[in-house]
mmCIF file of C-alpha atoms in Angstrom:
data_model
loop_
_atom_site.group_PDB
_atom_site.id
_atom_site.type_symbol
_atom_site.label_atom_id
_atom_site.label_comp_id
_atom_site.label_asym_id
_atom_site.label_seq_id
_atom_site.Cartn_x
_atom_site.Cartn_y
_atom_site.Cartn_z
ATOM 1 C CA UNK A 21 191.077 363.692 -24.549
ATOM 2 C CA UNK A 22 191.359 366.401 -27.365
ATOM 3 C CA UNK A 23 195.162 363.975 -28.068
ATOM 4 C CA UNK A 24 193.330 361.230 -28.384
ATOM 5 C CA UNK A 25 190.710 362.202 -30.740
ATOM 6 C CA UNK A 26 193.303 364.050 -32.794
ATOM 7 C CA UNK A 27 195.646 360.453 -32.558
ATOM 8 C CA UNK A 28 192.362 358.745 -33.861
ATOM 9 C CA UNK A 29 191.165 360.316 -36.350
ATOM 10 C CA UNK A 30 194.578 360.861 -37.619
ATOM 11 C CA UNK A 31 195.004 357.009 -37.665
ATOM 12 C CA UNK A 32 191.813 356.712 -39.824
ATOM 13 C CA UNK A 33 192.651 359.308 -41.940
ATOM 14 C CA UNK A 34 196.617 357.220 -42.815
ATOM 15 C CA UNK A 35 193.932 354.054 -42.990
ATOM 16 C CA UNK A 36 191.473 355.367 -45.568
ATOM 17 C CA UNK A 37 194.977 356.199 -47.792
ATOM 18 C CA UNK A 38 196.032 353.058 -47.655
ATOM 19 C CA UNK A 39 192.537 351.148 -48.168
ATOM 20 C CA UNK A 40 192.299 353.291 -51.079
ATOM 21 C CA UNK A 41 195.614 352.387 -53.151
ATOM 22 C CA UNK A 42 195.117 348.556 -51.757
ATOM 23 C CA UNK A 43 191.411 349.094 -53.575
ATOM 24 C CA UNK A 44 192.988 350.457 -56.935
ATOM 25 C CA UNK A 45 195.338 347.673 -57.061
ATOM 26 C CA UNK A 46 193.125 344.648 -56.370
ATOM 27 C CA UNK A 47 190.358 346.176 -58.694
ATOM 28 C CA UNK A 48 193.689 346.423 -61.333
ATOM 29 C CA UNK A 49 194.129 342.690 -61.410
ATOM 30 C CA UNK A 50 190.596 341.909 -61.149
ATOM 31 C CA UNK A 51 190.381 341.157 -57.129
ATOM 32 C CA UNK A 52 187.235 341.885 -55.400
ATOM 33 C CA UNK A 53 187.743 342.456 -51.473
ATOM 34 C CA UNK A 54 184.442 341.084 -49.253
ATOM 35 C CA UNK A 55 184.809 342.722 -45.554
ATOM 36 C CA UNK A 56 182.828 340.527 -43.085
ATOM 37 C CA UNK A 57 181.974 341.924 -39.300
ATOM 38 C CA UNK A 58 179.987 340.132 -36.857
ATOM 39 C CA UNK A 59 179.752 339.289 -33.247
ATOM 40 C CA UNK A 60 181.640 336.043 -31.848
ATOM 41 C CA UNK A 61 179.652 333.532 -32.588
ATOM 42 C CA UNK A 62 177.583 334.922 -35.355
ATOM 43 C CA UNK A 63 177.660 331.504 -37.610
ATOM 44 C CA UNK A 64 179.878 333.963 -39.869
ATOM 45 C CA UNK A 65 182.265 331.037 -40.544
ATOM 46 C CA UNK A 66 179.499 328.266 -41.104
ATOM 47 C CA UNK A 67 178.110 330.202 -43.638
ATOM 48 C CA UNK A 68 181.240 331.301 -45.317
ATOM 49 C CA UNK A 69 182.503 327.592 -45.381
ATOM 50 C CA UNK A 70 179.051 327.004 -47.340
ATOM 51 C CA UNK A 71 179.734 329.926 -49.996
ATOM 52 C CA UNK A 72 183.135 329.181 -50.755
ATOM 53 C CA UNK A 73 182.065 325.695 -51.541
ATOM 54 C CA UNK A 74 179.976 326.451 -54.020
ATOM 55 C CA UNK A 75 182.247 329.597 -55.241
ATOM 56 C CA UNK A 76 184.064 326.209 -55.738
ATOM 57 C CA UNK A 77 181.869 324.516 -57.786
ATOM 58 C CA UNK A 78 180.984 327.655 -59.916
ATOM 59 C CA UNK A 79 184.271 327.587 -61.143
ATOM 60 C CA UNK A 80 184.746 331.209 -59.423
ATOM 61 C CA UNK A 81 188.639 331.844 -57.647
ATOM 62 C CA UNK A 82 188.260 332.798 -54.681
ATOM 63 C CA UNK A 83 190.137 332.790 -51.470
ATOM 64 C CA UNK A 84 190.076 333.784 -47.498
ATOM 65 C CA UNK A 85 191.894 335.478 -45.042
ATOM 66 C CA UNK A 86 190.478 334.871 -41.651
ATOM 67 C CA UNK A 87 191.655 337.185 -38.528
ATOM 68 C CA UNK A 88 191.289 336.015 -34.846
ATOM 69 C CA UNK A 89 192.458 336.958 -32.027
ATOM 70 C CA UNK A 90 194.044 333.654 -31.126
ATOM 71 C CA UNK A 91 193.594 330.079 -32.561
ATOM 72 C CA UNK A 92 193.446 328.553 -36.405
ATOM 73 C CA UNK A 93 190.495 326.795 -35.772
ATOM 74 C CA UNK A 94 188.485 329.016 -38.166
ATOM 75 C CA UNK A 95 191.330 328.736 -41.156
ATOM 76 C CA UNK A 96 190.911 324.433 -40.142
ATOM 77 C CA UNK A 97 187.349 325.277 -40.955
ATOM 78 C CA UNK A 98 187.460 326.964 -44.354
ATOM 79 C CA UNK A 99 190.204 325.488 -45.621
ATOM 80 C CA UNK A 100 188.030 322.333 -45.958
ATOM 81 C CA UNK A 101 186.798 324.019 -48.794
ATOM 82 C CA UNK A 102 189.726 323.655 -51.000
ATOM 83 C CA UNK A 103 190.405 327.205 -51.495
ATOM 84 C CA UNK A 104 193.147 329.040 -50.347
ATOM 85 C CA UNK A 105 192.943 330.593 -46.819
ATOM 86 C CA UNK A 106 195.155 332.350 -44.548
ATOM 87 C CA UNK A 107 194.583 332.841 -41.276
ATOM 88 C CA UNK A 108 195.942 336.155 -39.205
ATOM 89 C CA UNK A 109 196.641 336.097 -35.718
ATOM 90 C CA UNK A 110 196.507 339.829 -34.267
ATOM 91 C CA UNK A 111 197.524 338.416 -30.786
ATOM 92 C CA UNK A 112 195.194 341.056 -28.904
ATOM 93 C CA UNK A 113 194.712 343.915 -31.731
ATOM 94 C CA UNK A 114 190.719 343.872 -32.270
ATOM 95 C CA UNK A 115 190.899 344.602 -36.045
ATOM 96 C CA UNK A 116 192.521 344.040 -39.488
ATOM 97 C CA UNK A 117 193.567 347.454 -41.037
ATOM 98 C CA UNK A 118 194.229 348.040 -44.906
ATOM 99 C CA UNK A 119 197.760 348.424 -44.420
ATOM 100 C CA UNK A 120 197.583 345.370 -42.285
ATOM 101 C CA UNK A 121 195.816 342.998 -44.947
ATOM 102 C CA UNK A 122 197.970 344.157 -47.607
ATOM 103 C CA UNK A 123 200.991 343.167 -45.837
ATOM 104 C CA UNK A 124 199.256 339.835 -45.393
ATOM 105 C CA UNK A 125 198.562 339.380 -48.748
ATOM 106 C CA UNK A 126 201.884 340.200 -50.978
ATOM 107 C CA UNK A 127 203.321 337.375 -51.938
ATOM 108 C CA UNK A 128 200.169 334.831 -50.979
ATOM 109 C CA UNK A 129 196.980 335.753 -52.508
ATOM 110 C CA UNK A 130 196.893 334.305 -55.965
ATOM 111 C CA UNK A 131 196.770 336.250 -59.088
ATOM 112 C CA UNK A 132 193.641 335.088 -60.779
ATOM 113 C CA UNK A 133 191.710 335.220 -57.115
ATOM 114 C CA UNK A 134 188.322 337.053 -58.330
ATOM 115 C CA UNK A 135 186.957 337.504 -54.819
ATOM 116 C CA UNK A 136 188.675 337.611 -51.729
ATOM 117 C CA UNK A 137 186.608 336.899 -48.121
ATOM 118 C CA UNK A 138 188.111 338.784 -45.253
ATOM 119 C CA UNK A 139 186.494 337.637 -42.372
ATOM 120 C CA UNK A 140 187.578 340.261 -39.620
ATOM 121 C CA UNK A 141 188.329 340.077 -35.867
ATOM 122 C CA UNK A 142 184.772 338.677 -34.136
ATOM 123 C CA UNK A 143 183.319 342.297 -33.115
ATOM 124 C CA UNK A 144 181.125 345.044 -33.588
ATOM 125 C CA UNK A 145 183.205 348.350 -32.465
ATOM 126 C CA UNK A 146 186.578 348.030 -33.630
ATOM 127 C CA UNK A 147 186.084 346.961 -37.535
ATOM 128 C CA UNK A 148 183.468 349.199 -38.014
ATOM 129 C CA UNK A 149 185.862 352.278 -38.794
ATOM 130 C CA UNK A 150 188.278 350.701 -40.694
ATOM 131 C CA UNK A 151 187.729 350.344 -44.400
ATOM 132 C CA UNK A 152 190.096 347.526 -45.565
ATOM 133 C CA UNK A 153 189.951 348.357 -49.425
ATOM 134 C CA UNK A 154 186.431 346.469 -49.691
ATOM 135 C CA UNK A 155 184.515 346.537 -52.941
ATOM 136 C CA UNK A 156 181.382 345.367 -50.076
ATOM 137 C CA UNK A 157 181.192 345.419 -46.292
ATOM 138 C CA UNK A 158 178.931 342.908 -45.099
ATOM 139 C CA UNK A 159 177.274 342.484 -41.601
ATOM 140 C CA UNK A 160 176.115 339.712 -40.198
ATOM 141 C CA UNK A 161 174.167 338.782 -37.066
ATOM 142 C CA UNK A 162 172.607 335.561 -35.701
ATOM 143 C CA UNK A 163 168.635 335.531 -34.434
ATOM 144 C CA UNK A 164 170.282 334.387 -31.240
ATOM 145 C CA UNK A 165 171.410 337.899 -30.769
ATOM 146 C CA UNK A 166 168.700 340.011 -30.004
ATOM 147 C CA UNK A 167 166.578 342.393 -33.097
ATOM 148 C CA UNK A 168 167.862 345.237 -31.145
ATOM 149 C CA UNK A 169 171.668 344.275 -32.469
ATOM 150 C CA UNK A 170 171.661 347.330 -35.249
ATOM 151 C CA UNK A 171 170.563 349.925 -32.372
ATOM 152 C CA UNK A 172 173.332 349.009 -30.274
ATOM 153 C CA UNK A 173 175.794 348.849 -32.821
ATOM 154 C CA UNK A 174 174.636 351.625 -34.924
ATOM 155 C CA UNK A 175 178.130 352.229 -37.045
ATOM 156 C CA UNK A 176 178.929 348.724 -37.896
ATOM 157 C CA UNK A 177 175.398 348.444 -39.035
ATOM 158 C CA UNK A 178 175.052 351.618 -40.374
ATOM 159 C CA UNK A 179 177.775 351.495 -42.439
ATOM 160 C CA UNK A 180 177.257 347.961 -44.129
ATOM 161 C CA UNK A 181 175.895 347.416 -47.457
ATOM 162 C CA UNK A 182 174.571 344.190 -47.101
ATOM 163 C CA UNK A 183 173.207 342.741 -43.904
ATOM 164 C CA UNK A 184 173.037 339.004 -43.415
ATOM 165 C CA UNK A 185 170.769 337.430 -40.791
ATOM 166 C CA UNK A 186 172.201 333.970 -40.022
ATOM 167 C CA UNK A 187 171.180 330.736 -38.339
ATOM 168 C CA UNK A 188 167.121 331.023 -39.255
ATOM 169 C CA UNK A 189 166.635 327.716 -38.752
ATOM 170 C CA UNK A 190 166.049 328.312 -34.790
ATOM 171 C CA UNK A 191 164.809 331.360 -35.592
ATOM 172 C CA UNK A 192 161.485 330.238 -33.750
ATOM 173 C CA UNK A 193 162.950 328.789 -31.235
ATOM 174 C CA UNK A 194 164.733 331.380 -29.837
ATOM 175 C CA UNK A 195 161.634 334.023 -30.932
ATOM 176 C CA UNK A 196 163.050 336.211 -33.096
ATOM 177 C CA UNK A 197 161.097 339.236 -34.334
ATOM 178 C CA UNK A 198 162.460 339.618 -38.195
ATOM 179 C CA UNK A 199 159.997 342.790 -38.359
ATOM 180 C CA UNK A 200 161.217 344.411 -35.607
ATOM 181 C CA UNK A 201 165.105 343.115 -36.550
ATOM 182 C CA UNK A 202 164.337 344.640 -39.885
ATOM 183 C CA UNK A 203 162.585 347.748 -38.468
ATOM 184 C CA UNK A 204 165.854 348.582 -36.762
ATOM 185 C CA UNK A 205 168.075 347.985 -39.662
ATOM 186 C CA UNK A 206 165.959 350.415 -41.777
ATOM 187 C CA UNK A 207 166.317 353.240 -38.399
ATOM 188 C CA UNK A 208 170.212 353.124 -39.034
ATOM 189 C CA UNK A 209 170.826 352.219 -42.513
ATOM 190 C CA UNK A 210 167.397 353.246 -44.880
ATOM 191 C CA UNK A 211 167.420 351.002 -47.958
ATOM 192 C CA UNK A 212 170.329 348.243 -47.361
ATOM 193 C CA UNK A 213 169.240 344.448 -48.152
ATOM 194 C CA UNK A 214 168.655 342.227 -45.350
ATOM 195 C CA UNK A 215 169.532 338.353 -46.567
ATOM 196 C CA UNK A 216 167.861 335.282 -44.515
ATOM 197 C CA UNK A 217 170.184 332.536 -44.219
ATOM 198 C CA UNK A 218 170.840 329.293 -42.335
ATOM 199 C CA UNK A 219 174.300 327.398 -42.930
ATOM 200 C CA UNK A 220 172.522 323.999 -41.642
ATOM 201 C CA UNK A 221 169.705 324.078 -43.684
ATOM 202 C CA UNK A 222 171.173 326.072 -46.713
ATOM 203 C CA UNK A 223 168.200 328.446 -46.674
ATOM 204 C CA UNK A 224 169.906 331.951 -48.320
ATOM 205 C CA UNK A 225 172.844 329.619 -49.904
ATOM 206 C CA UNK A 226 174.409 331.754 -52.599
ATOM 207 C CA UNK A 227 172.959 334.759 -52.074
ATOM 208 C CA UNK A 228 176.292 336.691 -50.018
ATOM 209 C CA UNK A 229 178.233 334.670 -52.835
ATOM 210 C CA UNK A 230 176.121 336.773 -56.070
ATOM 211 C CA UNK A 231 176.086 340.504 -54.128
ATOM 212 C CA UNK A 232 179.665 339.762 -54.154
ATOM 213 C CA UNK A 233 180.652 338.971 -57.951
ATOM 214 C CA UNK A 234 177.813 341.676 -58.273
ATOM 215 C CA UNK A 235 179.800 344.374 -56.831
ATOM 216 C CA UNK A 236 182.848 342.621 -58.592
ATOM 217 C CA UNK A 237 181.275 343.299 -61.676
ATOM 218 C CA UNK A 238 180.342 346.758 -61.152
ATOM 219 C CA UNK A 239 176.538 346.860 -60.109
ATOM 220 C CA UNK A 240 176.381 349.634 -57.974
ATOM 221 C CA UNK A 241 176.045 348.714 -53.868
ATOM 222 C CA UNK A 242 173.988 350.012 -51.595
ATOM 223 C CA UNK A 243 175.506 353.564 -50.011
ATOM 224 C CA UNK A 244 174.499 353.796 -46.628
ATOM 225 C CA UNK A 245 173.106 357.291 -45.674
ATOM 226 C CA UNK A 246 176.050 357.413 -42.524
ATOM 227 C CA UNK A 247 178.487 357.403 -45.221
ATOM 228 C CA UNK A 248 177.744 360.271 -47.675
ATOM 229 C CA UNK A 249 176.510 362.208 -44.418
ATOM 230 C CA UNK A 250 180.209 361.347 -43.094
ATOM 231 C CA UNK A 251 183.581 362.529 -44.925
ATOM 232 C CA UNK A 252 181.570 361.906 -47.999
ATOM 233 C CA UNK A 253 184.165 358.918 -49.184
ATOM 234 C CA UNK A 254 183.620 357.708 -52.667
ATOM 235 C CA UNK A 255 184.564 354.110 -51.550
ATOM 236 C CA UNK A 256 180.893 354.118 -49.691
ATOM 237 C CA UNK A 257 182.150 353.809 -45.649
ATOM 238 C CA UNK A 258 182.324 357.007 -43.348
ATOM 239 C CA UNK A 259 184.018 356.720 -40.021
ATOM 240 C CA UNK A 260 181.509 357.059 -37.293
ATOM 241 C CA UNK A 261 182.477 355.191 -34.286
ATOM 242 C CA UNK A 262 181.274 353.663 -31.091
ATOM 243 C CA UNK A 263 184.441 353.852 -30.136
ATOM 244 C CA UNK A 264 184.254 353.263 -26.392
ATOM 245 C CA UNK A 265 188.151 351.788 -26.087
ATOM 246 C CA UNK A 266 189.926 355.254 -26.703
ATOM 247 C CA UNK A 267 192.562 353.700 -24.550
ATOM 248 C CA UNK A 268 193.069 350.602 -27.037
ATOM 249 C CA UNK A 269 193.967 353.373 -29.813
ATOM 250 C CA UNK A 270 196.027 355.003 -27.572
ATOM 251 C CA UNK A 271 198.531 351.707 -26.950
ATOM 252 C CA UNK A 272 197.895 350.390 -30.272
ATOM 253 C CA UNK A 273 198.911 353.469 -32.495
ATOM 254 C CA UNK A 274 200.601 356.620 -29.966
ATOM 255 C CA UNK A 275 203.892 354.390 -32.137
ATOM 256 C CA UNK A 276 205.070 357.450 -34.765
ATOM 257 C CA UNK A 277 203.588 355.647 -37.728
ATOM 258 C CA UNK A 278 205.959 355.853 -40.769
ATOM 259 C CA UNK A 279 204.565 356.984 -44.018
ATOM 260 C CA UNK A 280 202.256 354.730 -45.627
ATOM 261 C CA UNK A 281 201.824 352.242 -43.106
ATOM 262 C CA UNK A 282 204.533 349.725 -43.839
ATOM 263 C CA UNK A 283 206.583 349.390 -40.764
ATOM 264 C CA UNK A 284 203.527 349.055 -38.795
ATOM 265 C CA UNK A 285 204.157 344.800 -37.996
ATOM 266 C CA UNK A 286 207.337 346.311 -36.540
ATOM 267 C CA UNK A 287 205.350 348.846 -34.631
ATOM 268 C CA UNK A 288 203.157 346.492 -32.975
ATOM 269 C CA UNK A 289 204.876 343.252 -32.122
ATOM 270 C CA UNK A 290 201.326 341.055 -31.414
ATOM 271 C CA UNK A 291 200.443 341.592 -34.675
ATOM 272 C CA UNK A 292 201.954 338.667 -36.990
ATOM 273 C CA UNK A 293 200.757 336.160 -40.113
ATOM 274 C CA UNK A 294 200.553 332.582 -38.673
ATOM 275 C CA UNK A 295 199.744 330.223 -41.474
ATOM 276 C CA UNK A 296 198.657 329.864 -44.742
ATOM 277 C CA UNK A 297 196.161 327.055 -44.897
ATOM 278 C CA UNK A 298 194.997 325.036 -47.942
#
């Protein structure tokens, strides 16, 4: 056990290097990163189709990478947008990692892109200790999903520095308790925004879209209490983990990483770039 925590956290540790000098060199040429976690089925997509429309007609450049773990059905989705998207297939792999994205995007993501949407692999545990260079990590849960979401997922939520709350157009329907959903977010992360939204009936439109030129433009963001309690990173996002899949770190990374990260498609073979999409 003592291995595998060492083999963890010194996988983090070669991650938060590399999320850092991907950071410095998007914020260089003017690129702000947007990290989006959810649950499967969240209505993450809907609604991001919706803000990079009107990113669109704003006049603001801006592009998506979407991961999954199989399927281009979500890069179909946003690419109906008109901006460029790429979609990531990591084949089994539960998350994007920095060195991971960056790979992804040398040589594709335009040069004037302004904000870039990373919408990660559809889960709660796995993302939430991985910063991917983000200039704002975003979490996002449906009312579908139960107000006790943020309890049981206490680092994703914890460490996010905006919280969306999608699909409130069934809201009643499906008797959702926004006090006690918003209680709970306050338990685990004091003092981060909580945004209403509904892709169908556009309530909240906009609103993901301005916190992100926001942070692009150098308004401060939220810094969740987990964070400067953890490691004390000045990029906002500590590394406390659910992590109850020691064994998936175990396959995924016992490989002998090389320095910096960049033979790491070689190192795991399910990991590969599919498409671009436009």
């Amino acid at each position: 056990m003592c291995r595998v925590v060492d083999l963890r956290q010194a996988v983090l540790a070669k991650n938060d290097v590399a999320a850092q000098v991907l950071r410095t060199e998007l914020t260089a040429r003017g690129t702000t990163v947007v990290n989006l976690l959810s649950s499967p089925g969240s209505g993450k997509t809907a609604l991001l189709e919706r803000e990079l429309l009107l990113a669109r007609e704003r006049g603001v450049a801006v592009a998506a990478l979407t991961a999954d773990l199989a399927t281009e059905n979500d890069a179909v989705r946003l690419a109906r947008s008109g901006v460029p998207v790429k979609q990531v297939l990591t084949d089994g792999l539960c998350h994007l990692e920095a060195a991971m994205l960056g790979r992804h995007l040398d040589g594709w993501l335009p040069e004037d892109t302004r904000l870039l949407f990373v919408e990660n692999v559809g889960n709660l545990v796995c993302p939430a200790g991985y910063d991917l260079g983000e200039s704002l990590r975003v979490v996002l849960a449906s009312v579908t999903e139960g107000e006790d979401k943020p309890l049981k997922y206490p680092t994703a939520f914890g460490l996010a520095q905006l919280v969306v709350v999608t699909k409130t157009d069934i809201a009643r329907a499906v008797e959702f308790d926004e006090a006690a959903f918003r209680a709970n977010v306050e338990q685990v992360n004091p003092g981060v925004e909580v945004v209403l939204t509904s892709a169908r009936a556009g309530d909240g439109l906009g609103v993901l879209l301005d916190r992100a030129l926001a942070a692009g433009s150098g308004a401060g963001t939220h810094t969740p209490v987990m964070a400067r309690q953890q490691h004390g990173h000045g990029h906002g996002h500590g590394h406390g983990h659910e992590h109850d899949h020691d064994h998936d770190h175990e396959r995924d990374h016992d490989h002998g990483h090389d320095e910096g990260g960049h033979d790491h498609e070689h190192e795991h073979p399910h990991v590969h770039t599919v498409a671009q999409t436009r």
